[in-house]
PDB file of C-alpha atoms in Angstrom:
ATOM      1  CA  UNK A   1      55.618  38.921 -47.574  1.00 45.00           C
ATOM      2  CA  UNK A   2      59.055  39.965 -49.588  1.00 45.00           C
ATOM      3  CA  UNK A   3      58.574  40.954 -53.060  1.00 44.00           C
ATOM      4  CA  UNK A   4      60.467  38.665 -55.168  1.00 47.00           C
ATOM      5  CA  UNK A   5      60.153  40.095 -58.696  1.00 46.00           C
ATOM      6  CA  UNK A   6      60.615  36.779 -60.512  1.00 51.00           C
ATOM      7  CA  UNK A   7      58.798  34.452 -58.412  1.00 54.00           C
ATOM      8  CA  UNK A   8      55.829  32.487 -60.044  1.00 62.00           C
ATOM      9  CA  UNK A   9      52.476  33.652 -59.282  1.00 79.00           C
ATOM     10  CA  UNK A  10      49.990  31.121 -57.730  1.00 89.00           C
ATOM     11  CA  UNK A  11      46.461  30.368 -58.739  1.00 91.00           C
ATOM     12  CA  UNK A  12      43.404  31.203 -56.579  1.00 94.00           C
ATOM     13  CA  UNK A  13      42.894  27.935 -55.260  1.00 95.00           C
ATOM     14  CA  UNK A  14      46.550  28.142 -53.680  1.00 95.00           C
ATOM     15  CA  UNK A  15      45.883  31.773 -52.224  1.00 94.00           C
ATOM     16  CA  UNK A  16      42.684  30.572 -50.778  1.00 95.00           C
ATOM     17  CA  UNK A  17      44.284  27.530 -49.273  1.00 95.00           C
ATOM     18  CA  UNK A  18      46.787  29.771 -47.646  1.00 96.00           C
ATOM     19  CA  UNK A  19      49.760  28.665 -49.906  1.00 96.00           C
ATOM     20  CA  UNK A  20      52.509  30.980 -50.154  1.00 96.00           C
ATOM     21  CA  UNK A  21      55.934  30.981 -52.008  1.00 95.00           C
ATOM     22  CA  UNK A  22      58.315  31.446 -49.163  1.00 92.00           C
ATOM     23  CA  UNK A  23      61.476  31.838 -51.048  1.00 89.00           C
ATOM     24  CA  UNK A  24      63.499  30.082 -53.776  1.00 88.00           C
ATOM     25  CA  UNK A  25      66.374  27.588 -53.413  1.00 86.00           C
ATOM     26  CA  UNK A  26      68.348  28.675 -56.830  1.00 85.00           C
ATOM     27  CA  UNK A  27      65.225  28.579 -59.108  1.00 83.00           C
ATOM     28  CA  UNK A  28      63.338  26.173 -57.020  1.00 91.00           C
ATOM     29  CA  UNK A  29      60.494  27.642 -55.238  1.00 95.00           C
ATOM     30  CA  UNK A  30      59.618  26.482 -51.401  1.00 97.00           C
ATOM     31  CA  UNK A  31      56.091  26.669 -50.920  1.00 97.00           C
ATOM     32  CA  UNK A  32      54.478  26.944 -47.261  1.00 97.00           C
ATOM     33  CA  UNK A  33      50.947  26.063 -45.794  1.00 97.00           C
ATOM     34  CA  UNK A  34      49.932  27.140 -42.670  1.00 96.00           C
ATOM     35  CA  UNK A  35      47.678  24.803 -40.407  1.00 97.00           C
ATOM     36  CA  UNK A  36      44.286  25.961 -40.236  1.00 96.00           C
ATOM     37  CA  UNK A  37      40.854  24.923 -39.881  1.00 95.00           C
ATOM     38  CA  UNK A  38      40.063  24.837 -43.516  1.00 95.00           C
ATOM     39  CA  UNK A  39      43.092  22.290 -44.258  1.00 96.00           C
ATOM     40  CA  UNK A  40      42.398  19.811 -41.453  1.00 95.00           C
ATOM     41  CA  UNK A  41      41.154  16.260 -41.812  1.00 90.00           C
ATOM     42  CA  UNK A  42      40.769  14.194 -38.666  1.00 87.00           C
ATOM     43  CA  UNK A  43      41.238  16.466 -35.536  1.00 89.00           C
ATOM     44  CA  UNK A  44      44.625  17.950 -35.305  1.00 93.00           C
ATOM     45  CA  UNK A  45      45.819  16.667 -38.675  1.00 94.00           C
ATOM     46  CA  UNK A  46      46.075  17.979 -41.879  1.00 95.00           C
ATOM     47  CA  UNK A  47      43.604  16.534 -44.389  1.00 94.00           C
ATOM     48  CA  UNK A  48      45.250  14.458 -47.156  1.00 93.00           C
ATOM     49  CA  UNK A  49      43.620  16.310 -49.830  1.00 94.00           C
ATOM     50  CA  UNK A  50      44.972  19.665 -48.529  1.00 96.00           C
ATOM     51  CA  UNK A  51      48.742  17.869 -48.527  1.00 97.00           C
ATOM     52  CA  UNK A  52      48.098  16.570 -51.882  1.00 96.00           C
ATOM     53  CA  UNK A  53      46.899  20.441 -53.217  1.00 95.00           C
ATOM     54  CA  UNK A  54      50.215  21.526 -51.783  1.00 97.00           C
ATOM     55  CA  UNK A  55      52.606  18.979 -53.421  1.00 97.00           C
ATOM     56  CA  UNK A  56      50.946  19.760 -56.804  1.00 96.00           C
ATOM     57  CA  UNK A  57      51.194  23.507 -56.418  1.00 95.00           C
ATOM     58  CA  UNK A  58      55.052  22.795 -55.445  1.00 97.00           C
ATOM     59  CA  UNK A  59      55.415  20.546 -58.653  1.00 96.00           C
ATOM     60  CA  UNK A  60      54.023  23.136 -60.959  1.00 94.00           C
ATOM     61  CA  UNK A  61      55.770  25.801 -59.240  1.00 94.00           C
ATOM     62  CA  UNK A  62      59.116  24.028 -59.780  1.00 95.00           C
ATOM     63  CA  UNK A  63      58.474  23.619 -63.375  1.00 94.00           C
ATOM     64  CA  UNK A  64      57.305  27.018 -63.971  1.00 92.00           C
ATOM     65  CA  UNK A  65      60.448  28.325 -62.472  1.00 92.00           C
ATOM     66  CA  UNK A  66      62.518  26.219 -64.422  1.00 92.00           C
ATOM     67  CA  UNK A  67      60.664  27.030 -67.501  1.00 90.00           C
ATOM     68  CA  UNK A  68      60.731  30.806 -66.814  1.00 85.00           C
ATOM     69  CA  UNK A  69      64.380  30.666 -66.418  1.00 83.00           C
ATOM     70  CA  UNK A  70      64.600  29.441 -69.980  1.00 82.00           C
ATOM     71  CA  UNK A  71      62.269  32.165 -71.111  1.00 74.00           C
ATOM     72  CA  UNK A  72      59.820  29.509 -72.457  1.00 72.00           C
ATOM     73  CA  UNK A  73      56.152  30.412 -72.395  1.00 75.00           C
ATOM     74  CA  UNK A  74      54.330  27.175 -72.309  1.00 84.00           C
ATOM     75  CA  UNK A  75      50.964  25.987 -70.935  1.00 87.00           C
ATOM     76  CA  UNK A  76      51.324  23.015 -68.210  1.00 90.00           C
ATOM     77  CA  UNK A  77      48.557  20.357 -67.924  1.00 91.00           C
ATOM     78  CA  UNK A  78      48.768  17.699 -65.253  1.00 93.00           C
ATOM     79  CA  UNK A  79      48.744  14.146 -66.577  1.00 95.00           C
ATOM     80  CA  UNK A  80      49.085  12.165 -63.344  1.00 96.00           C
ATOM     81  CA  UNK A  81      50.375  12.204 -59.938  1.00 97.00           C
ATOM     82  CA  UNK A  82      51.002   9.388 -57.276  1.00 97.00           C
ATOM     83  CA  UNK A  83      50.992  10.483 -53.861  1.00 97.00           C
ATOM     84  CA  UNK A  84      52.299   8.821 -50.663  1.00 98.00           C
ATOM     85  CA  UNK A  85      51.446   9.782 -47.343  1.00 97.00           C
ATOM     86  CA  UNK A  86      54.272   8.975 -45.155  1.00 96.00           C
ATOM     87  CA  UNK A  87      53.258  10.597 -41.642  1.00 94.00           C
ATOM     88  CA  UNK A  88      50.475  12.369 -40.332  1.00 93.00           C
ATOM     89  CA  UNK A  89      50.614  16.277 -40.963  1.00 95.00           C
ATOM     90  CA  UNK A  90      50.567  17.688 -37.715  1.00 96.00           C
ATOM     91  CA  UNK A  91      49.054  20.972 -36.671  1.00 97.00           C
ATOM     92  CA  UNK A  92      51.860  23.083 -37.876  1.00 97.00           C
ATOM     93  CA  UNK A  93      53.437  25.086 -40.946  1.00 98.00           C
ATOM     94  CA  UNK A  94      54.289  22.612 -43.925  1.00 98.00           C
ATOM     95  CA  UNK A  95      56.751  23.097 -46.563  1.00 98.00           C
ATOM     96  CA  UNK A  96      57.030  21.546 -50.292  1.00 98.00           C
ATOM     97  CA  UNK A  97      59.558  21.992 -53.048  1.00 98.00           C
ATOM     98  CA  UNK A  98      59.602  19.934 -56.247  1.00 97.00           C
ATOM     99  CA  UNK A  99      62.586  18.627 -57.644  1.00 96.00           C
ATOM    100  CA  UNK A 100      62.696  18.089 -61.685  1.00 96.00           C
ATOM    101  CA  UNK A 101      63.786  14.830 -62.532  1.00 95.00           C
ATOM    102  CA  UNK A 102      63.731  15.172 -66.303  1.00 96.00           C
ATOM    103  CA  UNK A 103      62.252  18.170 -68.680  1.00 95.00           C
ATOM    104  CA  UNK A 104      61.505  17.031 -72.150  1.00 93.00           C
ATOM    105  CA  UNK A 105      59.963  18.900 -75.038  1.00 91.00           C
ATOM    106  CA  UNK A 106      56.346  17.694 -74.301  1.00 94.00           C
ATOM    107  CA  UNK A 107      56.504  16.514 -70.664  1.00 96.00           C
ATOM    108  CA  UNK A 108      58.151  16.791 -67.260  1.00 97.00           C
ATOM    109  CA  UNK A 109      58.725  14.251 -64.569  1.00 98.00           C
ATOM    110  CA  UNK A 110      58.852  15.959 -61.039  1.00 98.00           C
ATOM    111  CA  UNK A 111      59.511  14.426 -57.522  1.00 98.00           C
ATOM    112  CA  UNK A 112      57.821  16.596 -54.901  1.00 98.00           C
ATOM    113  CA  UNK A 113      58.389  16.497 -51.233  1.00 98.00           C
ATOM    114  CA  UNK A 114      56.324  17.984 -48.178  1.00 98.00           C
ATOM    115  CA  UNK A 115      57.815  18.296 -45.060  1.00 98.00           C
ATOM    116  CA  UNK A 116      57.341  19.940 -41.407  1.00 98.00           C
ATOM    117  CA  UNK A 117      60.135  19.712 -38.843  1.00 93.00           C
ATOM    118  CA  UNK A 118      62.640  18.044 -40.525  1.00 95.00           C
ATOM    119  CA  UNK A 119      63.017  17.971 -44.562  1.00 96.00           C
ATOM    120  CA  UNK A 120      64.997  14.444 -44.265  1.00 96.00           C
ATOM    121  CA  UNK A 121      61.699  12.841 -42.928  1.00 97.00           C
ATOM    122  CA  UNK A 122      59.069  14.262 -45.331  1.00 98.00           C
ATOM    123  CA  UNK A 123      55.473  13.943 -44.395  1.00 98.00           C
ATOM    124  CA  UNK A 124      54.383  12.880 -47.948  1.00 98.00           C
ATOM    125  CA  UNK A 125      55.945  12.757 -51.667  1.00 98.00           C
ATOM    126  CA  UNK A 126      54.388  12.776 -54.899  1.00 98.00           C
ATOM    127  CA  UNK A 127      55.783  11.837 -58.226  1.00 98.00           C
ATOM    128  CA  UNK A 128      54.112  13.928 -61.088  1.00 97.00           C
ATOM    129  CA  UNK A 129      53.996  13.754 -64.972  1.00 97.00           C
ATOM    130  CA  UNK A 130      53.118  17.150 -66.227  1.00 96.00           C
ATOM    131  CA  UNK A 131      52.241  17.995 -70.114  1.00 95.00           C
ATOM    132  CA  UNK A 132      54.073  20.828 -71.650  1.00 95.00           C
ATOM    133  CA  UNK A 133      51.951  22.255 -74.290  1.00 90.00           C
ATOM    134  CA  UNK A 134      52.633  25.416 -76.421  1.00 84.00           C
ATOM    135  CA  UNK A 135      51.053  28.437 -75.148  1.00 77.00           C
ATOM    136  CA  UNK A 136      47.661  28.884 -76.809  1.00 66.00           C
ATOM    137  CA  UNK A 137      47.748  32.750 -76.942  1.00 54.00           C
TER     138      UNK A 137
ATOM    139  CA  UNK B   1      34.770 -13.162 -42.773  1.00 46.00           C
ATOM    140  CA  UNK B   2      30.851 -13.067 -42.469  1.00 47.00           C
ATOM    141  CA  UNK B   3      29.061 -10.064 -44.251  1.00 50.00           C
ATOM    142  CA  UNK B   4      27.022  -8.117 -41.689  1.00 50.00           C
ATOM    143  CA  UNK B   5      24.389  -5.757 -42.964  1.00 51.00           C
ATOM    144  CA  UNK B   6      25.773  -2.552 -43.290  1.00 56.00           C
ATOM    145  CA  UNK B   7      25.470   0.072 -40.291  1.00 79.00           C
ATOM    146  CA  UNK B   8      27.643   2.873 -41.593  1.00 86.00           C
ATOM    147  CA  UNK B   9      25.375   4.919 -43.466  1.00 88.00           C
ATOM    148  CA  UNK B  10      27.314   7.363 -45.504  1.00 86.00           C
ATOM    149  CA  UNK B  11      24.248   9.635 -46.255  1.00 85.00           C
ATOM    150  CA  UNK B  12      24.500  10.401 -42.144  1.00 83.00           C
ATOM    151  CA  UNK B  13      28.051  10.170 -42.092  1.00 76.00           C
ATOM    152  CA  UNK B  14      28.409  12.905 -44.506  1.00 72.00           C
ATOM    153  CA  UNK B  15      28.216  15.392 -41.896  1.00 77.00           C
ATOM    154  CA  UNK B  16      31.752  14.679 -41.629  1.00 76.00           C
ATOM    155  CA  UNK B  17      31.958  16.905 -44.938  1.00 82.00           C
ATOM    156  CA  UNK B  18      30.786  19.888 -43.288  1.00 84.00           C
ATOM    157  CA  UNK B  19      33.849  20.236 -41.151  1.00 88.00           C
ATOM    158  CA  UNK B  20      37.723  21.034 -41.850  1.00 92.00           C
ATOM    159  CA  UNK B  21      39.091  20.797 -45.211  1.00 94.00           C
ATOM    160  CA  UNK B  22      35.800  19.053 -46.698  1.00 91.00           C
ATOM    161  CA  UNK B  23      33.616  21.683 -45.490  1.00 93.00           C
ATOM    162  CA  UNK B  24      35.837  24.435 -47.102  1.00 95.00           C
ATOM    163  CA  UNK B  25      35.779  22.546 -50.223  1.00 94.00           C
ATOM    164  CA  UNK B  26      32.153  22.480 -50.193  1.00 94.00           C
ATOM    165  CA  UNK B  27      31.819  18.797 -51.171  1.00 93.00           C
ATOM    166  CA  UNK B  28      28.205  17.355 -50.789  1.00 94.00           C
ATOM    167  CA  UNK B  29      26.707  13.789 -50.399  1.00 95.00           C
ATOM    168  CA  UNK B  30      24.991  12.693 -53.296  1.00 96.00           C
ATOM    169  CA  UNK B  31      24.414   8.784 -53.492  1.00 96.00           C
ATOM    170  CA  UNK B  32      25.801   5.498 -52.212  1.00 96.00           C
ATOM    171  CA  UNK B  33      25.657   1.591 -52.725  1.00 96.00           C
ATOM    172  CA  UNK B  34      27.066  -1.357 -50.936  1.00 96.00           C
ATOM    173  CA  UNK B  35      30.683  -0.374 -52.213  1.00 97.00           C
ATOM    174  CA  UNK B  36      30.687   2.916 -53.586  1.00 97.00           C
ATOM    175  CA  UNK B  37      29.648   6.490 -52.495  1.00 97.00           C
ATOM    176  CA  UNK B  38      29.390   9.578 -54.749  1.00 97.00           C
ATOM    177  CA  UNK B  39      29.992  13.146 -53.940  1.00 97.00           C
ATOM    178  CA  UNK B  40      29.541  16.325 -55.523  1.00 96.00           C
ATOM    179  CA  UNK B  41      31.890  19.581 -55.833  1.00 96.00           C
ATOM    180  CA  UNK B  42      30.124  22.427 -56.824  1.00 95.00           C
ATOM    181  CA  UNK B  43      32.445  25.075 -58.940  1.00 94.00           C
ATOM    182  CA  UNK B  44      33.539  27.924 -56.814  1.00 94.00           C
ATOM    183  CA  UNK B  45      36.026  30.928 -57.528  1.00 93.00           C
ATOM    184  CA  UNK B  46      38.580  29.858 -54.695  1.00 94.00           C
ATOM    185  CA  UNK B  47      38.946  26.235 -56.436  1.00 94.00           C
ATOM    186  CA  UNK B  48      40.149  27.733 -59.641  1.00 93.00           C
ATOM    187  CA  UNK B  49      43.591  26.610 -60.911  1.00 88.00           C
ATOM    188  CA  UNK B  50      43.618  28.282 -64.160  1.00 83.00           C
ATOM    189  CA  UNK B  51      42.314  31.862 -63.874  1.00 85.00           C
ATOM    190  CA  UNK B  52      42.196  32.680 -67.748  1.00 84.00           C
ATOM    191  CA  UNK B  53      39.793  29.554 -68.209  1.00 86.00           C
ATOM    192  CA  UNK B  54      37.958  29.114 -64.934  1.00 87.00           C
ATOM    193  CA  UNK B  55      39.166  25.366 -64.788  1.00 89.00           C
ATOM    194  CA  UNK B  56      39.400  24.191 -61.397  1.00 91.00           C
ATOM    195  CA  UNK B  57      42.479  23.091 -59.878  1.00 91.00           C
ATOM    196  CA  UNK B  58      43.548  19.214 -59.430  1.00 89.00           C
ATOM    197  CA  UNK B  59      43.901  19.492 -55.773  1.00 92.00           C
ATOM    198  CA  UNK B  60      40.082  19.775 -54.873  1.00 95.00           C
ATOM    199  CA  UNK B  61      39.437  16.886 -57.282  1.00 95.00           C
ATOM    200  CA  UNK B  62      42.106  14.909 -55.247  1.00 95.00           C
ATOM    201  CA  UNK B  63      40.394  16.164 -51.858  1.00 95.00           C
ATOM    202  CA  UNK B  64      37.016  14.947 -53.104  1.00 96.00           C
ATOM    203  CA  UNK B  65      38.154  11.463 -54.413  1.00 97.00           C
ATOM    204  CA  UNK B  66      40.116  10.910 -51.195  1.00 95.00           C
ATOM    205  CA  UNK B  67      36.766  11.539 -49.230  1.00 95.00           C
ATOM    206  CA  UNK B  68      34.422   9.576 -51.620  1.00 96.00           C
ATOM    207  CA  UNK B  69      36.734   6.699 -51.577  1.00 97.00           C
ATOM    208  CA  UNK B  70      37.214   6.731 -47.790  1.00 95.00           C
ATOM    209  CA  UNK B  71      33.413   6.836 -47.466  1.00 95.00           C
ATOM    210  CA  UNK B  72      33.376   3.990 -49.794  1.00 97.00           C
ATOM    211  CA  UNK B  73      35.856   1.835 -47.692  1.00 97.00           C
ATOM    212  CA  UNK B  74      33.604   2.575 -44.648  1.00 95.00           C
ATOM    213  CA  UNK B  75      30.382   1.738 -46.238  1.00 96.00           C
ATOM    214  CA  UNK B  76      31.857  -1.732 -47.464  1.00 96.00           C
ATOM    215  CA  UNK B  77      33.074  -2.761 -44.144  1.00 95.00           C
ATOM    216  CA  UNK B  78      29.992  -1.839 -42.544  1.00 94.00           C
ATOM    217  CA  UNK B  79      31.503   0.658 -39.979  1.00 91.00           C
ATOM    218  CA  UNK B  80      33.602   3.461 -39.164  1.00 90.00           C
ATOM    219  CA  UNK B  81      37.214   2.241 -38.629  1.00 91.00           C
ATOM    220  CA  UNK B  82      40.158   4.946 -38.225  1.00 90.00           C
ATOM    221  CA  UNK B  83      42.122   4.784 -41.540  1.00 91.00           C
ATOM    222  CA  UNK B  84      44.717   6.873 -43.206  1.00 91.00           C
ATOM    223  CA  UNK B  85      45.438   7.353 -46.855  1.00 93.00           C
ATOM    224  CA  UNK B  86      48.559   5.237 -47.620  1.00 95.00           C
ATOM    225  CA  UNK B  87      48.652   6.288 -51.494  1.00 95.00           C
ATOM    226  CA  UNK B  88      46.394   7.863 -53.974  1.00 97.00           C
ATOM    227  CA  UNK B  89      47.039   8.024 -57.814  1.00 97.00           C
ATOM    228  CA  UNK B  90      45.139  10.207 -60.227  1.00 97.00           C
ATOM    229  CA  UNK B  91      45.228  10.413 -63.757  1.00 97.00           C
ATOM    230  CA  UNK B  92      43.980  13.369 -65.252  1.00 96.00           C
ATOM    231  CA  UNK B  93      42.257  12.425 -68.519  1.00 96.00           C
ATOM    232  CA  UNK B  94      41.028  15.762 -69.482  1.00 92.00           C
ATOM    233  CA  UNK B  95      40.382  19.370 -68.170  1.00 89.00           C
ATOM    234  CA  UNK B  96      37.093  19.758 -66.124  1.00 90.00           C
ATOM    235  CA  UNK B  97      34.511  22.123 -67.865  1.00 91.00           C
ATOM    236  CA  UNK B  98      34.930  25.796 -66.421  1.00 90.00           C
ATOM    237  CA  UNK B  99      31.819  26.431 -63.949  1.00 92.00           C
ATOM    238  CA  UNK B 100      30.672  22.967 -63.877  1.00 93.00           C
ATOM    239  CA  UNK B 101      30.097  20.650 -60.604  1.00 96.00           C
ATOM    240  CA  UNK B 102      32.424  17.883 -60.612  1.00 97.00           C
ATOM    241  CA  UNK B 103      31.055  14.539 -59.571  1.00 98.00           C
ATOM    242  CA  UNK B 104      33.241  11.942 -57.450  1.00 97.00           C
ATOM    243  CA  UNK B 105      32.354   8.103 -57.564  1.00 98.00           C
ATOM    244  CA  UNK B 106      34.719   6.391 -55.070  1.00 98.00           C
ATOM    245  CA  UNK B 107      34.347   2.545 -54.945  1.00 98.00           C
ATOM    246  CA  UNK B 108      36.049   0.206 -52.431  1.00 98.00           C
ATOM    247  CA  UNK B 109      36.774  -3.217 -54.453  1.00 98.00           C
ATOM    248  CA  UNK B 110      38.644  -4.977 -51.618  1.00 98.00           C
ATOM    249  CA  UNK B 111      38.981  -4.994 -47.898  1.00 97.00           C
ATOM    250  CA  UNK B 112      41.268  -6.765 -45.773  1.00 96.00           C
ATOM    251  CA  UNK B 113      41.691  -6.484 -41.816  1.00 93.00           C
ATOM    252  CA  UNK B 114      44.592  -3.733 -42.569  1.00 95.00           C
ATOM    253  CA  UNK B 115      43.615  -2.192 -45.899  1.00 97.00           C
ATOM    254  CA  UNK B 116      40.876  -1.015 -48.255  1.00 98.00           C
ATOM    255  CA  UNK B 117      41.699  -0.981 -51.879  1.00 98.00           C
ATOM    256  CA  UNK B 118      39.820   1.821 -53.619  1.00 98.00           C
ATOM    257  CA  UNK B 119      39.559   3.342 -57.223  1.00 98.00           C
ATOM    258  CA  UNK B 120      37.161   5.815 -58.738  1.00 98.00           C
ATOM    259  CA  UNK B 121      36.385   8.318 -61.471  1.00 98.00           C
ATOM    260  CA  UNK B 122      35.379  12.021 -61.433  1.00 98.00           C
ATOM    261  CA  UNK B 123      33.341  13.509 -64.165  1.00 97.00           C
ATOM    262  CA  UNK B 124      31.418  16.857 -64.908  1.00 95.00           C
ATOM    263  CA  UNK B 125      28.204  15.419 -66.201  1.00 93.00           C
ATOM    264  CA  UNK B 126      29.145  12.287 -68.315  1.00 95.00           C
ATOM    265  CA  UNK B 127      30.158   9.187 -66.333  1.00 95.00           C
ATOM    266  CA  UNK B 128      31.472   7.777 -69.362  1.00 96.00           C
ATOM    267  CA  UNK B 129      33.833  10.761 -70.077  1.00 97.00           C
ATOM    268  CA  UNK B 130      35.578  11.180 -66.983  1.00 97.00           C
ATOM    269  CA  UNK B 131      37.911  14.020 -65.965  1.00 96.00           C
ATOM    270  CA  UNK B 132      40.038  11.659 -63.763  1.00 97.00           C
ATOM    271  CA  UNK B 133      40.516   8.266 -62.683  1.00 98.00           C
ATOM    272  CA  UNK B 134      41.902   7.545 -59.203  1.00 98.00           C
ATOM    273  CA  UNK B 135      43.321   4.528 -57.501  1.00 98.00           C
ATOM    274  CA  UNK B 136      44.480   4.241 -53.894  1.00 98.00           C
ATOM    275  CA  UNK B 137      44.873   2.259 -50.582  1.00 98.00           C
ATOM    276  CA  UNK B 138      43.942   3.283 -46.826  1.00 97.00           C
ATOM    277  CA  UNK B 139      45.479   1.644 -44.071  1.00 96.00           C
ATOM    278  CA  UNK B 140      43.487   1.021 -41.144  1.00 94.00           C
ATOM    279  CA  UNK B 141      44.853   2.666 -37.704  1.00 88.00           C
ATOM    280  CA  UNK B 142      43.737  -0.058 -35.742  1.00 73.00           C
ATOM    281  CA  UNK B 143      42.656  -3.694 -36.970  1.00 55.00           C
ATOM    282  CA  UNK B 144      38.922  -3.778 -36.993  1.00 49.00           C
ATOM    283  CA  UNK B 145      37.446  -6.569 -34.440  1.00 57.00           C
ATOM    284  CA  UNK B 146      35.992  -9.371 -36.384  1.00 52.00           C
TER     285      UNK B 146
END
């Protein structure tokens, strides 16, 4: 693992799932999740819940990186997420990255995609609305 | 379509929950009715999304609701058919209480040959004060024989 000084940290859930930040494109973190038994649904395929977890982590990481770049210390809370499962997730590495469509003062709208072989043909996508609350501490 | 007595028993099918991602999450079968299934997700450190508060991440809640609603679809259909989640929407109405078991109740409100329409709630003790509402659609991988 390379040590990137400015990369956002992932919560215990992401680490336990094997989700990692591989690199950043400009400020957008690219997350990875390797295939393993604990993310499997039907035999040989990723569980939809594991794909959802990866998508949400990528969405939060994208927004956090964006706010960090603006030196804004905020607390992020999910409002809702709508996930589209486009293809079965095969038993291989999966990547995910979020694209921020709008950041307001109170909420952000983010499009997230997960892919395997070909970024142009994602296996799943998500639209997330995230509440941006003032940090409580 | 004639309604046959259900031969799909989610309390027995819950053995599915012991494998793969479901097994890792620790989701457990609680109860079921003709078109609904209730699962429990005990709190665990590895599911935490906010280390400062101990609140679990949203991913495990989505995963449990995916399972609860999938089981509800099979229960209403009365048999197991291969199905894949087409889409799933989750509204997070409030954060789950730290260290609390989250209960997920999935309901299948409409079946067609090719799809199952589902909805559900997740709560941490009071079903009238859910932590999340979900709605989704499963597509059957092969049209079930009548």
